[in-house]
Coordinates of C-alpha atoms in Angstrom, one line a residue:
X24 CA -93.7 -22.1 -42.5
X25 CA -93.8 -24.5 -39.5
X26 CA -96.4 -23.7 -36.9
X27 CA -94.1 -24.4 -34.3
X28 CA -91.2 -21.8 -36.0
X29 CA -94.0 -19.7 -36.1
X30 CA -95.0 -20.4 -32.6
X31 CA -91.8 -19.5 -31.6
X32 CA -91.6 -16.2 -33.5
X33 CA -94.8 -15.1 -31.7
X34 CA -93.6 -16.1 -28.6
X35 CA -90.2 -14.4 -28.8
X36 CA -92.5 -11.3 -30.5
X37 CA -94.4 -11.5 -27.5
X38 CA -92.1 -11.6 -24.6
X39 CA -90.5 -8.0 -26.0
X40 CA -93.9 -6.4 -26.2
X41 CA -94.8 -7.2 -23.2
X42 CA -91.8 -6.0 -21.9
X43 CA -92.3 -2.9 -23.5
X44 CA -95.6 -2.5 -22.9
X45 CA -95.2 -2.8 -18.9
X46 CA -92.1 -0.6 -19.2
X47 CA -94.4 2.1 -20.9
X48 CA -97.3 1.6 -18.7
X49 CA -94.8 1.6 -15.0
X50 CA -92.5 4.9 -16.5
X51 CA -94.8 6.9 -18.7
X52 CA -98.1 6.6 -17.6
X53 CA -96.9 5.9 -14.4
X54 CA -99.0 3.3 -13.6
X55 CA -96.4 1.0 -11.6
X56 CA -98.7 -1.9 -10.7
X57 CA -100.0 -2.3 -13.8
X58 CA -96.5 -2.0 -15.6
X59 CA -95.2 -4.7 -13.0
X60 CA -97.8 -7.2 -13.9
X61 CA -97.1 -6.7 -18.1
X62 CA -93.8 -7.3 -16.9
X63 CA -94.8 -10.6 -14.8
X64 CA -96.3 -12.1 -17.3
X65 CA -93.1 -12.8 -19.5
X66 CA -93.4 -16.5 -17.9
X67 CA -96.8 -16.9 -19.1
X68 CA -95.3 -16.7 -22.6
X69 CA -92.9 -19.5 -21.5
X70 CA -95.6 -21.3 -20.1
X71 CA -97.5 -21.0 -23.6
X72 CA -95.0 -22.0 -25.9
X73 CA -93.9 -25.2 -23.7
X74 CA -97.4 -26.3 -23.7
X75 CA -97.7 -25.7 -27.4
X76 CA -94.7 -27.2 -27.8
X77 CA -95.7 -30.3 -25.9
X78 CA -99.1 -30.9 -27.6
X79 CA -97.4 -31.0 -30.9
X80 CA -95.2 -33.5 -30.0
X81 CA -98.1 -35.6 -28.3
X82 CA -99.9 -35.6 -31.6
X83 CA -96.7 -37.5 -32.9
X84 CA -95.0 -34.6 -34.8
X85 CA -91.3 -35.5 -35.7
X86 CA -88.9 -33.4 -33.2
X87 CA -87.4 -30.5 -35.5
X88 CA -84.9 -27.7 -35.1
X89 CA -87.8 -25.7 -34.2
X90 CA -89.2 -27.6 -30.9
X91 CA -85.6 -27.7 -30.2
X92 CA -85.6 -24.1 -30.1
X93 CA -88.4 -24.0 -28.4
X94 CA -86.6 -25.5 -25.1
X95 CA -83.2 -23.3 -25.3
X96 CA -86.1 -20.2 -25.5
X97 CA -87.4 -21.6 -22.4
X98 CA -84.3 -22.3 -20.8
X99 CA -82.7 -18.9 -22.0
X100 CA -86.0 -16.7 -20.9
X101 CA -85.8 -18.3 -17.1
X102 CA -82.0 -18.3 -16.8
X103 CA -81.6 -14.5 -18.1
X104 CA -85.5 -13.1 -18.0
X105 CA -85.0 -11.2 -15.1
X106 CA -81.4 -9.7 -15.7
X107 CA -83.2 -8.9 -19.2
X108 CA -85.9 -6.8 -17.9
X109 CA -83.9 -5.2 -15.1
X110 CA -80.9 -4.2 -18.3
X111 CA -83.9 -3.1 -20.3
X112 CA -85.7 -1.2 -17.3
X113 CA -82.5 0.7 -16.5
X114 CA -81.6 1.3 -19.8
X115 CA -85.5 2.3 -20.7
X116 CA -85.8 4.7 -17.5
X117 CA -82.5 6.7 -18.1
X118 CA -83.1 7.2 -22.2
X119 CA -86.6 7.5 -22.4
X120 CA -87.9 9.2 -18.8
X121 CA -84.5 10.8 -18.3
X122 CA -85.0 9.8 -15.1
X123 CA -82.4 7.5 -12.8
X124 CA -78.8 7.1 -13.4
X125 CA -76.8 6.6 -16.9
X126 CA -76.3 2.9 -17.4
X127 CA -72.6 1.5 -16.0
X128 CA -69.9 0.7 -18.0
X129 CA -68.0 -2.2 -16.6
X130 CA -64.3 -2.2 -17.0
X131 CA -61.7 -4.1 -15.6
X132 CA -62.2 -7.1 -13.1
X133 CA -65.9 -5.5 -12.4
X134 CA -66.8 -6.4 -16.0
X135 CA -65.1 -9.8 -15.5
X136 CA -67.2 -10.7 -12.3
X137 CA -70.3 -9.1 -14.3
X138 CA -70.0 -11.7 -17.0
X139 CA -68.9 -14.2 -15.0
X140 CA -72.4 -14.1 -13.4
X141 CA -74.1 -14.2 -17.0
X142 CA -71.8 -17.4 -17.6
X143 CA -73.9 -18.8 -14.3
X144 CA -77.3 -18.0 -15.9
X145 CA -76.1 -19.4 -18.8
X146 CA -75.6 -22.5 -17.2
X147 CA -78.6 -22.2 -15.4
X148 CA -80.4 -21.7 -18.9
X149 CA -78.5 -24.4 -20.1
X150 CA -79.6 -27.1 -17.5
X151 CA -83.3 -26.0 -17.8
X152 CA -83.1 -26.2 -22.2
X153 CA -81.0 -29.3 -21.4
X154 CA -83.6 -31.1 -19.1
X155 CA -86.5 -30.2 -21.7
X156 CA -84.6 -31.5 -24.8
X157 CA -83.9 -34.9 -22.5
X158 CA -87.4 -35.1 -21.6
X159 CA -88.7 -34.4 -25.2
X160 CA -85.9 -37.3 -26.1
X161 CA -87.0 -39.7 -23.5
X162 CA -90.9 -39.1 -23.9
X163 CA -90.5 -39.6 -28.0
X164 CA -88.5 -42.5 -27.1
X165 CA -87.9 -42.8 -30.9
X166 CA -84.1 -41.4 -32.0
X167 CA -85.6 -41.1 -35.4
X168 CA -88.2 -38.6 -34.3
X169 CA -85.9 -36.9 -32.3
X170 CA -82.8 -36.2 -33.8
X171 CA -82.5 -32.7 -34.3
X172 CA -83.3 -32.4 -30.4
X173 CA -79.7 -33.8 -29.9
X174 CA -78.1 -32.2 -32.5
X175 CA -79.7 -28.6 -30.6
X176 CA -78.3 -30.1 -27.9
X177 CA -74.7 -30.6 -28.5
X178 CA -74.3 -27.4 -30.5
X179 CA -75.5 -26.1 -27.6
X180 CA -73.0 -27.5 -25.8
X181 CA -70.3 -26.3 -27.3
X182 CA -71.8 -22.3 -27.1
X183 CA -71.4 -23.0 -23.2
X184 CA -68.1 -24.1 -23.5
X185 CA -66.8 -21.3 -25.6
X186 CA -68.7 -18.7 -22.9
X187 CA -66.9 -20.4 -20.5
X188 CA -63.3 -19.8 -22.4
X189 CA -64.7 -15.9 -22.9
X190 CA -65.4 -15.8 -19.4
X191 CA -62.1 -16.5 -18.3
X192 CA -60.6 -14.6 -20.7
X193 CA -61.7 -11.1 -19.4
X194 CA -60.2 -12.4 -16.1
X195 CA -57.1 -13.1 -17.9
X196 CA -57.1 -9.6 -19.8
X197 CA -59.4 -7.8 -18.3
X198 CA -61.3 -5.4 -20.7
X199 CA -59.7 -2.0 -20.7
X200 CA -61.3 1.2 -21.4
X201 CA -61.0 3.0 -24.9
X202 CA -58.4 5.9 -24.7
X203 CA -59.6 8.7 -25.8
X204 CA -56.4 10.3 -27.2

């Protein structure tokens, strides 16, 4: 396998465990500053993979699916990482310590507003992925090396612009609770 898909394995690997390690450390052995830097040092992991990343291109590696990856990772972990932990620390306090409040369920135009603001980190992903995969395209400067980083890109792309028709659906018909009858 591909050092870089395996780069980005471990990375992704990584970002959970330290997620679960500093949500472990901050709720059951109640040790909150340490639990909070586990938890800070998700963009460490970003910072790891875009320099790994990086140093595989310089050496004149040909652009794959993989490095590709390797930016929408990036983009995705800095556009949602926070709203990511703070689901999983809700969601992690209330079923595991029994302690804080049940987890919401959105219905209604409150779920619509809700995703509506994960349509805005996705764009914010999206610009961030976007801005690596035209760097990686510019510094290569060779389309045959860096084909697949377009290809990322436009499929890409089109995922945004089908969140954005989702996203306006749920203001359209808003998502209704299950009857229970």
């Amino acid at each position: 396998m591909d050092t870089a898909v395996l780069l980005i394995i471990g990375c992704e690997i990584a970002f959970w465990v330290v997620i679960a390690a500093g949500l472990i450390t901050r709720y059951m052995l109640k040790k909150d500053r340490l639990g909070l830097f586990l938890l800070a040092l998700t963009p460490v992991i970003d910072l790891v993979l875009l320099v790994a990343t990086s140093v595989d291109l310089y050496k004149g590696a040909t652009a794959t699916t993989a490095h590709a990856i390797a930016a929408v990772y990036i983009g995705i972990s800095i556009g949602f990482g926070k709203s990511m932990i703070a689901w999983a620390d809700e969601r992690f306090r209330y079923y595991m310590t029994k302690d804080g409040e049940k987890p919401k369920k959105r219905y209604g135009m409150d779920y619509a507003v809700h995703y509506l603001k994960g349509f805005f980190r996705h764009i914010v992903a999206f610009v961030i992925g976007a801005a690596l995969l035209a760097g990686m395209i510019y510094y290569i400067n060779d389309p045959s090396r860096t084909e697949a980083l377009g290809g990322i890109l436009r499929v890409w792309g089109i995922a945004l612009a089908i969140d954005l028709l989702i996203t306006a659906s749920y203001f359209i018909w808003p998502k209704q609770k299950k009857s229970t009858a």
